[in-house]
Coordinates of C-alpha atoms in Angstrom, one line a residue:
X1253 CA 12.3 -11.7 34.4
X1254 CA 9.9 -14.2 36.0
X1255 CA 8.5 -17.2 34.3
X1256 CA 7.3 -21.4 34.7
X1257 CA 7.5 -22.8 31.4
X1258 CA 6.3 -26.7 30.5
X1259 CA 5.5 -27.7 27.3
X1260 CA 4.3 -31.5 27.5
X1261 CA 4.1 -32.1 24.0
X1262 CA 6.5 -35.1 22.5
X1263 CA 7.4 -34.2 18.9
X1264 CA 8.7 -36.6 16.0
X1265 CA 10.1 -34.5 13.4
X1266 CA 11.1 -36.3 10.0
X1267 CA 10.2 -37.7 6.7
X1268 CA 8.6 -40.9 7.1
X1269 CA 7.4 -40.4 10.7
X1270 CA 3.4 -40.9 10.1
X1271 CA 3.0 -44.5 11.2
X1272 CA 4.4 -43.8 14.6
X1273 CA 1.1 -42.5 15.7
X1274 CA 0.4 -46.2 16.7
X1275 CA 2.9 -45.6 19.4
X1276 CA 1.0 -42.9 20.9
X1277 CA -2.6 -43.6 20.9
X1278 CA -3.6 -47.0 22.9
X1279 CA -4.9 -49.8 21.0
X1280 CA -8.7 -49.4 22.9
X1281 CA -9.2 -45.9 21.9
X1282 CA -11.9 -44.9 19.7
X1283 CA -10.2 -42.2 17.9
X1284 CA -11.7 -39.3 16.2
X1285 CA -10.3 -38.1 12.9
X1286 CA -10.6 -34.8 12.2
X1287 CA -9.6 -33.1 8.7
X1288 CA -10.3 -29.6 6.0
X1289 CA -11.1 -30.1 3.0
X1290 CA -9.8 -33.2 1.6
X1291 CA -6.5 -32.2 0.7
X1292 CA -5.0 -34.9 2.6
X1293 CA -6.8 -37.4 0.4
X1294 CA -4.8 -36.3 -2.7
X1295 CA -1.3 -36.1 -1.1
X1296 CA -1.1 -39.4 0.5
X1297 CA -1.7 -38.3 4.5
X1298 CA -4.8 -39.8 4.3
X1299 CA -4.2 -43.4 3.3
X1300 CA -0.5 -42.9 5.7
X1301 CA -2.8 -42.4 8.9
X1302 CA -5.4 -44.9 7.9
X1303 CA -3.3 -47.6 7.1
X1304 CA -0.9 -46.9 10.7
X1305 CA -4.4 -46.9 12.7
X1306 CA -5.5 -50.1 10.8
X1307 CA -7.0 -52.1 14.0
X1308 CA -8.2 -49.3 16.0
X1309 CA -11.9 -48.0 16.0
X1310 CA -12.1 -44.7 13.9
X1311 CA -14.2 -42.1 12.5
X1312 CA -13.5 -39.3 10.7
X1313 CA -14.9 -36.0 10.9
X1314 CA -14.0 -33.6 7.7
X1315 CA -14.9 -30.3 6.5
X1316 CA -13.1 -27.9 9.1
X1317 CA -12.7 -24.2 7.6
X1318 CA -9.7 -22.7 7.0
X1319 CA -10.7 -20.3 9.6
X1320 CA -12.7 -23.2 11.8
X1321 CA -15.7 -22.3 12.6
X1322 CA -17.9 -23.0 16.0
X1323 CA -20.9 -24.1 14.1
X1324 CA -19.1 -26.8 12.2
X1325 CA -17.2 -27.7 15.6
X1326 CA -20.3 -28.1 17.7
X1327 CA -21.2 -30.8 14.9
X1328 CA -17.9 -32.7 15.5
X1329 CA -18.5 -32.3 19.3
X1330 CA -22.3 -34.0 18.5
X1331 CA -20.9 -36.7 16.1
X1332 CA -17.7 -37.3 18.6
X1333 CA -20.6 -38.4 21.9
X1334 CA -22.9 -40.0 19.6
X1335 CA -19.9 -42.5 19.0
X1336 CA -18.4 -42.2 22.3
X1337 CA -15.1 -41.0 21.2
X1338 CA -11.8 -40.7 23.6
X1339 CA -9.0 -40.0 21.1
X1340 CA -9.1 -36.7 18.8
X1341 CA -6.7 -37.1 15.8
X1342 CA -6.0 -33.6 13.9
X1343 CA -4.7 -33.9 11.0
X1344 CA -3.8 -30.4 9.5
X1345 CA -3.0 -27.3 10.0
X1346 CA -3.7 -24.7 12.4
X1347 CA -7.2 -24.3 11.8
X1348 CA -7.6 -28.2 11.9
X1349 CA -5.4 -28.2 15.1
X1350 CA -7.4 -25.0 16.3
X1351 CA -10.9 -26.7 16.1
X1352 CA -9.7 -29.9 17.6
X1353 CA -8.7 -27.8 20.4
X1354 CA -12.5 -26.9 20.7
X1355 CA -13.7 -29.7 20.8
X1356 CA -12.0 -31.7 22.9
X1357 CA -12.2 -28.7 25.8
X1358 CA -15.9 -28.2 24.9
X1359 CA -16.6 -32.1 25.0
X1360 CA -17.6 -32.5 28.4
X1361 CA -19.3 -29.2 28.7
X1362 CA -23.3 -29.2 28.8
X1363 CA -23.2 -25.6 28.4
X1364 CA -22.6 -23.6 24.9
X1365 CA -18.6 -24.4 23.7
X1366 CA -18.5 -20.4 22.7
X1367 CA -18.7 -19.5 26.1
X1368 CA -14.2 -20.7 26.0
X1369 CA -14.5 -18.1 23.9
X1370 CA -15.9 -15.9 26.3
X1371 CA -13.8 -16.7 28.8
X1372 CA -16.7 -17.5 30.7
X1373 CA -16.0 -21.7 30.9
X1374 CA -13.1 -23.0 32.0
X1375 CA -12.1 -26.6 31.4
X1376 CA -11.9 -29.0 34.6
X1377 CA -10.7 -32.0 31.9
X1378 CA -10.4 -32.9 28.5
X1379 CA -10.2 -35.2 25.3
X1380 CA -6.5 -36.6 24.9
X1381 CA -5.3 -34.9 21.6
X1382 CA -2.6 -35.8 19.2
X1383 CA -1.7 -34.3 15.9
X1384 CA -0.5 -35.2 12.1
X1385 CA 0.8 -32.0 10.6
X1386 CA 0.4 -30.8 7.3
X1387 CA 1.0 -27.1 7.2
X1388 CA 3.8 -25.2 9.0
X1389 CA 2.2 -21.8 10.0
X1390 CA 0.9 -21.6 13.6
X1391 CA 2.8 -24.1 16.0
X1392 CA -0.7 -24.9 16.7
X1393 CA 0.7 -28.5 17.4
X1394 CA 2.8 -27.3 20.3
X1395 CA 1.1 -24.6 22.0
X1396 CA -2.0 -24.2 24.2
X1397 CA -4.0 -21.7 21.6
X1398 CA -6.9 -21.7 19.6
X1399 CA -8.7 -19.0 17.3
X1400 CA -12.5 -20.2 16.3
X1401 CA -14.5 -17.9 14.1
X1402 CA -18.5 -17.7 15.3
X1403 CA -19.9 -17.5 12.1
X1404 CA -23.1 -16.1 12.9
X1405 CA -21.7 -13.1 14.1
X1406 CA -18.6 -12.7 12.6
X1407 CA -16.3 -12.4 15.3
X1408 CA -13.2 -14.5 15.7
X1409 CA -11.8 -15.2 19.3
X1410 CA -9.5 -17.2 20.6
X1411 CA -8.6 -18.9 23.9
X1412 CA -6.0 -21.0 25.5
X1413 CA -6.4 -23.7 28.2
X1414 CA -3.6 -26.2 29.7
X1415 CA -5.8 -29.0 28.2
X1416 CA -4.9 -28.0 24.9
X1417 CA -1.4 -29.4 24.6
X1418 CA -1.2 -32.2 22.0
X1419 CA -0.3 -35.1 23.7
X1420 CA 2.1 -35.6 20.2
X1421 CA 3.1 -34.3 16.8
X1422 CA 4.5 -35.5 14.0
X1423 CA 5.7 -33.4 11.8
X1424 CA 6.9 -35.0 8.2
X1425 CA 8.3 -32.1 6.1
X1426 CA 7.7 -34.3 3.2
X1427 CA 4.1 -33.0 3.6
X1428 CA 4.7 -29.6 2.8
X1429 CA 5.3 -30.7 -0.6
X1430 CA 1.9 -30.7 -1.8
X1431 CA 1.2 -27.1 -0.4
X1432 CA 1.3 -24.3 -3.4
X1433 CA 3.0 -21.1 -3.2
X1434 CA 0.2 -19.5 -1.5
X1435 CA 0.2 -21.3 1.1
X1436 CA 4.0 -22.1 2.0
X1437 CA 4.4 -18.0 1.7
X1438 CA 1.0 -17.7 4.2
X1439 CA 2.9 -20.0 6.7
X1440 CA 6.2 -18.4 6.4
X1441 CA 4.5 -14.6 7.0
X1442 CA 2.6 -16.1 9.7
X1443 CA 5.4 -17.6 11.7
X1444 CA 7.7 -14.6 11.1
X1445 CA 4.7 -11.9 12.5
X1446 CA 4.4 -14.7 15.3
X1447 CA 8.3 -14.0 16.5
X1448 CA 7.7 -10.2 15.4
X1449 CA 4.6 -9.9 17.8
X1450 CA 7.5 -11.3 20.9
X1451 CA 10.2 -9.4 19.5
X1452 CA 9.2 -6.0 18.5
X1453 CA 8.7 -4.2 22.1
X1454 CA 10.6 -2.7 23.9
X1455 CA 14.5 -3.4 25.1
X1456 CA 14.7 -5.6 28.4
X1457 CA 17.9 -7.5 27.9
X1458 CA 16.6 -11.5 28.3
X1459 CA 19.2 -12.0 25.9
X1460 CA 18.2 -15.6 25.9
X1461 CA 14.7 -14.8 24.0
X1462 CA 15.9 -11.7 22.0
X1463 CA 18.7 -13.7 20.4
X1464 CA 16.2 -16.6 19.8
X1465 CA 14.0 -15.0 17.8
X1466 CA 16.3 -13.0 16.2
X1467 CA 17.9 -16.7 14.9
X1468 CA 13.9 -17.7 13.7
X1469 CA 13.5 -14.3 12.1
X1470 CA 16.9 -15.2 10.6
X1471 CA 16.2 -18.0 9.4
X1472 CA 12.7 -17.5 8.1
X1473 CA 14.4 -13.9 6.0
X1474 CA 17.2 -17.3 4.3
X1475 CA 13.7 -19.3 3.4
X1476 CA 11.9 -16.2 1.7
X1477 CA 15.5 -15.3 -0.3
X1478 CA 15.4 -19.2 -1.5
X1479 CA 11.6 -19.1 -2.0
X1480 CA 12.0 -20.2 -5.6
X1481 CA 14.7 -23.0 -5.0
X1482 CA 12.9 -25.4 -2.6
X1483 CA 14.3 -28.4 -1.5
X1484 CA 13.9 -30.8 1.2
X1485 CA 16.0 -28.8 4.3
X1486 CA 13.5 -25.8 3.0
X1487 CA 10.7 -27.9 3.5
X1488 CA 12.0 -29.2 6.9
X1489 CA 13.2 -25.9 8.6
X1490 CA 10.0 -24.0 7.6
X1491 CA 8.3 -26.7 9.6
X1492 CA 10.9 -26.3 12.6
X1493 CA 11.2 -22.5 12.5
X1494 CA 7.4 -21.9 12.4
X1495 CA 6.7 -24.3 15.2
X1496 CA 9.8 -22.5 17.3
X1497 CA 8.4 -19.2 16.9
X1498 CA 4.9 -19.9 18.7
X1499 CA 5.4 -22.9 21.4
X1500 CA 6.0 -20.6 24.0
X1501 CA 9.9 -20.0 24.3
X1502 CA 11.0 -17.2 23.2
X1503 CA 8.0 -14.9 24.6
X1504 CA 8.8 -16.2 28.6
X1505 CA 9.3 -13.7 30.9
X1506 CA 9.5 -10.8 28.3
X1507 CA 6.6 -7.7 26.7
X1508 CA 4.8 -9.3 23.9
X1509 CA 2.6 -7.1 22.0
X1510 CA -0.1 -9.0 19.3
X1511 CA -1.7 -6.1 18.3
X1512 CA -1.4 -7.3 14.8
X1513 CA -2.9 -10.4 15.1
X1514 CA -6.1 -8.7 17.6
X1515 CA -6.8 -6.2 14.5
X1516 CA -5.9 -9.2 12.1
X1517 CA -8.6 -11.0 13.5
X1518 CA -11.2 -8.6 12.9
X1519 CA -10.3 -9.0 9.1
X1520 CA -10.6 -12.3 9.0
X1521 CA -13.5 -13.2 10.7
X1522 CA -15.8 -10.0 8.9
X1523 CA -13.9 -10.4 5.3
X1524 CA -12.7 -14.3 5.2
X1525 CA -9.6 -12.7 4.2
X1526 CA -6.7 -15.5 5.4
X1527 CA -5.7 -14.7 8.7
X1528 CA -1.2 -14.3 7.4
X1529 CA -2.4 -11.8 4.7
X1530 CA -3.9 -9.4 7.2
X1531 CA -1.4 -10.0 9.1
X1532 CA 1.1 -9.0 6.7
X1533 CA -1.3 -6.1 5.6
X1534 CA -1.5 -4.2 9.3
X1535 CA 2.2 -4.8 10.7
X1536 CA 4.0 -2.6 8.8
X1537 CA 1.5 0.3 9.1
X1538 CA 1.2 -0.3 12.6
X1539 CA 4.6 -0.2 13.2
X1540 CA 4.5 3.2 11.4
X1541 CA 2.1 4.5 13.5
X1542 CA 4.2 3.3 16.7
X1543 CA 7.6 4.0 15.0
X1544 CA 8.4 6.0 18.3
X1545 CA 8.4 3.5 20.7
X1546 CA 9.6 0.3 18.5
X1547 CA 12.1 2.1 16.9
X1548 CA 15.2 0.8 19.0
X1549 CA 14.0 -2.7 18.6
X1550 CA 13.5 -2.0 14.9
X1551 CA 16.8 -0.9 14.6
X1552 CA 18.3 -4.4 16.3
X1553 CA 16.4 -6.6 14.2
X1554 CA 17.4 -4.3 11.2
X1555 CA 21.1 -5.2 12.3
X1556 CA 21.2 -8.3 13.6
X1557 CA 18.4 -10.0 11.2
X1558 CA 18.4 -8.1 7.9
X1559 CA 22.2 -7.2 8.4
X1560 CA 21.1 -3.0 7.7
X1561 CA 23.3 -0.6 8.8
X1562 CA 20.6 1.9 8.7
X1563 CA 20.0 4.5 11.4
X1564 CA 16.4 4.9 10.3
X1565 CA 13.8 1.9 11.5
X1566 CA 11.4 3.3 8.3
X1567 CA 14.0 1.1 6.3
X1568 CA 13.5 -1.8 8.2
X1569 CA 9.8 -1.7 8.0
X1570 CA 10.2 -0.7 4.7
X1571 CA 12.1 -4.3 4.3
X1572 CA 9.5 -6.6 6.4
X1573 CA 7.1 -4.9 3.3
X1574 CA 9.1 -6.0 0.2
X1575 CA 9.5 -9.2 1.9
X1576 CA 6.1 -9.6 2.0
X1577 CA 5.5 -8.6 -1.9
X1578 CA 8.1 -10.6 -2.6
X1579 CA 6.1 -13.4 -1.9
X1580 CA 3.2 -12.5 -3.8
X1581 CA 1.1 -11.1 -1.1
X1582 CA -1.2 -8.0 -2.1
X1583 CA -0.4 -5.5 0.8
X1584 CA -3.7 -2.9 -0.1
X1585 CA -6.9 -3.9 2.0
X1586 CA -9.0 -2.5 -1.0
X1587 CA -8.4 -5.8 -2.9
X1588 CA -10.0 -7.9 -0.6
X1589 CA -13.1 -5.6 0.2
X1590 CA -14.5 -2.5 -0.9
X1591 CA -16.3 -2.1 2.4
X1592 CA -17.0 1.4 3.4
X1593 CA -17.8 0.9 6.6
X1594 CA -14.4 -1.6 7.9
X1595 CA -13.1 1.0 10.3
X1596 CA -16.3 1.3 12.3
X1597 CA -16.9 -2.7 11.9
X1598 CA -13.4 -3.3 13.1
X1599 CA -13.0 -0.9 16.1
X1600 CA -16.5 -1.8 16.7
X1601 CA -15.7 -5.7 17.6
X1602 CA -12.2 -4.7 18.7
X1603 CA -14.7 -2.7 21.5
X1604 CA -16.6 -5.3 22.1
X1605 CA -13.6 -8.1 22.9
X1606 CA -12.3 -5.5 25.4
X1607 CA -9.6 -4.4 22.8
X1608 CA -9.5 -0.5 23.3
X1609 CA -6.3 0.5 24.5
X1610 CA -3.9 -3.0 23.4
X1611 CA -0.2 -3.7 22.2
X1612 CA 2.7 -4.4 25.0
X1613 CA 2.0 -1.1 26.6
X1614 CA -2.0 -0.7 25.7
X1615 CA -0.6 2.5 23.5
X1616 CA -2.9 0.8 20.6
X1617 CA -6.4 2.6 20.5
X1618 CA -9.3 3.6 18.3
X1619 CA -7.8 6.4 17.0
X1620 CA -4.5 4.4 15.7
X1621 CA -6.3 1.5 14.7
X1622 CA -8.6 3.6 11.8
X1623 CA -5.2 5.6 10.6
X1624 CA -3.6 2.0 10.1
X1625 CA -7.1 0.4 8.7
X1626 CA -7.0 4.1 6.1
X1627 CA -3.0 3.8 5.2
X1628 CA -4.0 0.1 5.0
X1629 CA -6.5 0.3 2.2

């Protein structure tokens, strides 16, 4: 086991916590504020983060996607230069986080921002960035990772890049509030798959990282049983648990797979289908279709998460799935498109992004990915 871990970013978790930002960006900076849709207008983020960055020069740049897309990014990137901006200020979730991540690596660039996408550029320097949370999901606000959709093409890529790092977050669970049930149930699924995708490999014994995620996993299993009896530590330890399972820890040194979310991916960027749903759509039938390598691990998070005593990982797949239902997610592809021709579109870009043989142990090819896209519809 072999790994360097650093994660720079300084976190204040809490109800109340918004005005701090003043702490954190200087007085000088001309500070970009980036936003979706306008939800934060209606549940008091908004006028929180205007009225803490009262005396510092601002401008706010709104409309990012829910799955952000480069076209819309490369306006932000125009708007940020025409106003000389040195501050980015996301405030959202982790497609918010996601394109602020674009464009503060892609600021000083003269060439096209995709090309991170690529992997073609790599950043020399970057836009400081620091984050207001309002939607536990990705741990976007913690980690170096970003997924932009290219809208002209449909593809979906992602990237990381040491620059990426929030310089802070604050995370107010009061927040969460205002989310409806879609939503809290997308950011749940999405921050359980997240430890899934660093869990469910193989068995190496860093007993450190295996008992980690088995405590998110846990703890994320408690918050879907007491979906329907929400109250403020719910609120709070969704936020903690979702930003622990993706900020690096408990993936160091050990397999991690992500086939899931490379097929997942796909989806999303050809079908606008939110990115936890398809995530919650492939796993379990991708896990079927690899029950013979993933079974031992299947059978320790069946034990030591879902307290089974089962002998057969089908059951504990077969759990991950109700889970899912339970909180209201339609598992069957078909009612999200009727398109004929998704498993030669999907293997098609998986191709193309240099996705043919993928997973921990690149066991996950064509052939697997159209029997989980068929049992998937």
């Amino acid at each position: 086991m072999q790994f360097t871990y650093e994660n720079p970013t300084l976190i204040e978790f809490g109800q109340g916590k918004i005005n701090k930002i003043t702490s954190f960006i200087p007085k000088e900076a001309r500070v970009l504020v980036v936003y979706g849709g306008g939800s934060i207008k209606k549940n008091g983020v908004y006028d929180q983060v205007v009225t803490a960055l009262k005396g510092h020069t601002c401008f706010e740049f709104s409309g990012v996607e829910p799955n952000p897309t480069k076209e819309t990014l490369d306006k932000a990137i125009a708007y940020a230069k025409e106003n000389q901006v040195d501050f980015v200020l996301a405030v959202g979730g982790g497609s918010v986080i996601d394109g602020c991540k674009y464009i503060i690596n892609a600021f000083y660039y003269q060439g096209d921002g995709w090309d991170l996408l690529e992997g073609t550029f790599q950043p020399s320097k970057a836009l400081p960035l620091g984050v207001v949370l309002t939607l536990a999901a990705t741990g976007s606000e913690s980690n170096t990772g970003s997924v932009i959709t290219k809208r002209s093409t449909l593809e979906k890529r992602f990237f990381h890049s040491p620059f990426s790092y929030p310089q802070f977050a604050i995370l107010d669970p009061d927040v969460l509030k205002s989310l409806d049930d879609r939503q809290l149930a997308n950011g749940l699924i999405d921050a359980f798959v997240h430890t899934c995708e660093q869990y469910i490999t193989t068995k190496h014994n860093a007993l450190a990282q295996d008992y980690y995620a088995e405590g998110i996993l846990r703890g994320l299993v408690e918050l879907a049983n007491s979906y329907k009896k929400r109250d403020d530590m719910w609120y709070a330890n969704l936020m903690w648990l979702a930003n622990q399972a993706l900020n690096g820890l408990i993936g160091l040194g050990v397999p991690q797979d992500w086939a899931t979310h490379f097929i997942g991916h796909e989806l999303s960027g050809l079908y606008g289908i939110d990115h936890a749903r398809t995530l919650a759509i492939i796993q379990p039938n991708l896990l079927r279709e690899l029950l013979e390598e993933r079974s031992e691990k299947l059978l320790q998070m069946g034990e030591n998460v879902f307290k089974m005593s089962t002998k057969n990982p089908h059951d504990v797949i077969d759990k991950m799935e109700t889970m899912y239902k339970e909180l209201g997610v339609n598992l069957e592809l078909s009612s999200y498109t009727q398109d004929r021709q998704i498993n030669e579109k999907v293997t098609a870009l998986l191709e193309k992004h240099g996705f043919t043989n993928f997973g921990y142990n690149g066991s996950v090819n064509k052939e697997i990915v159209e029997k989980v896209l068929n049992q998937s519809m």
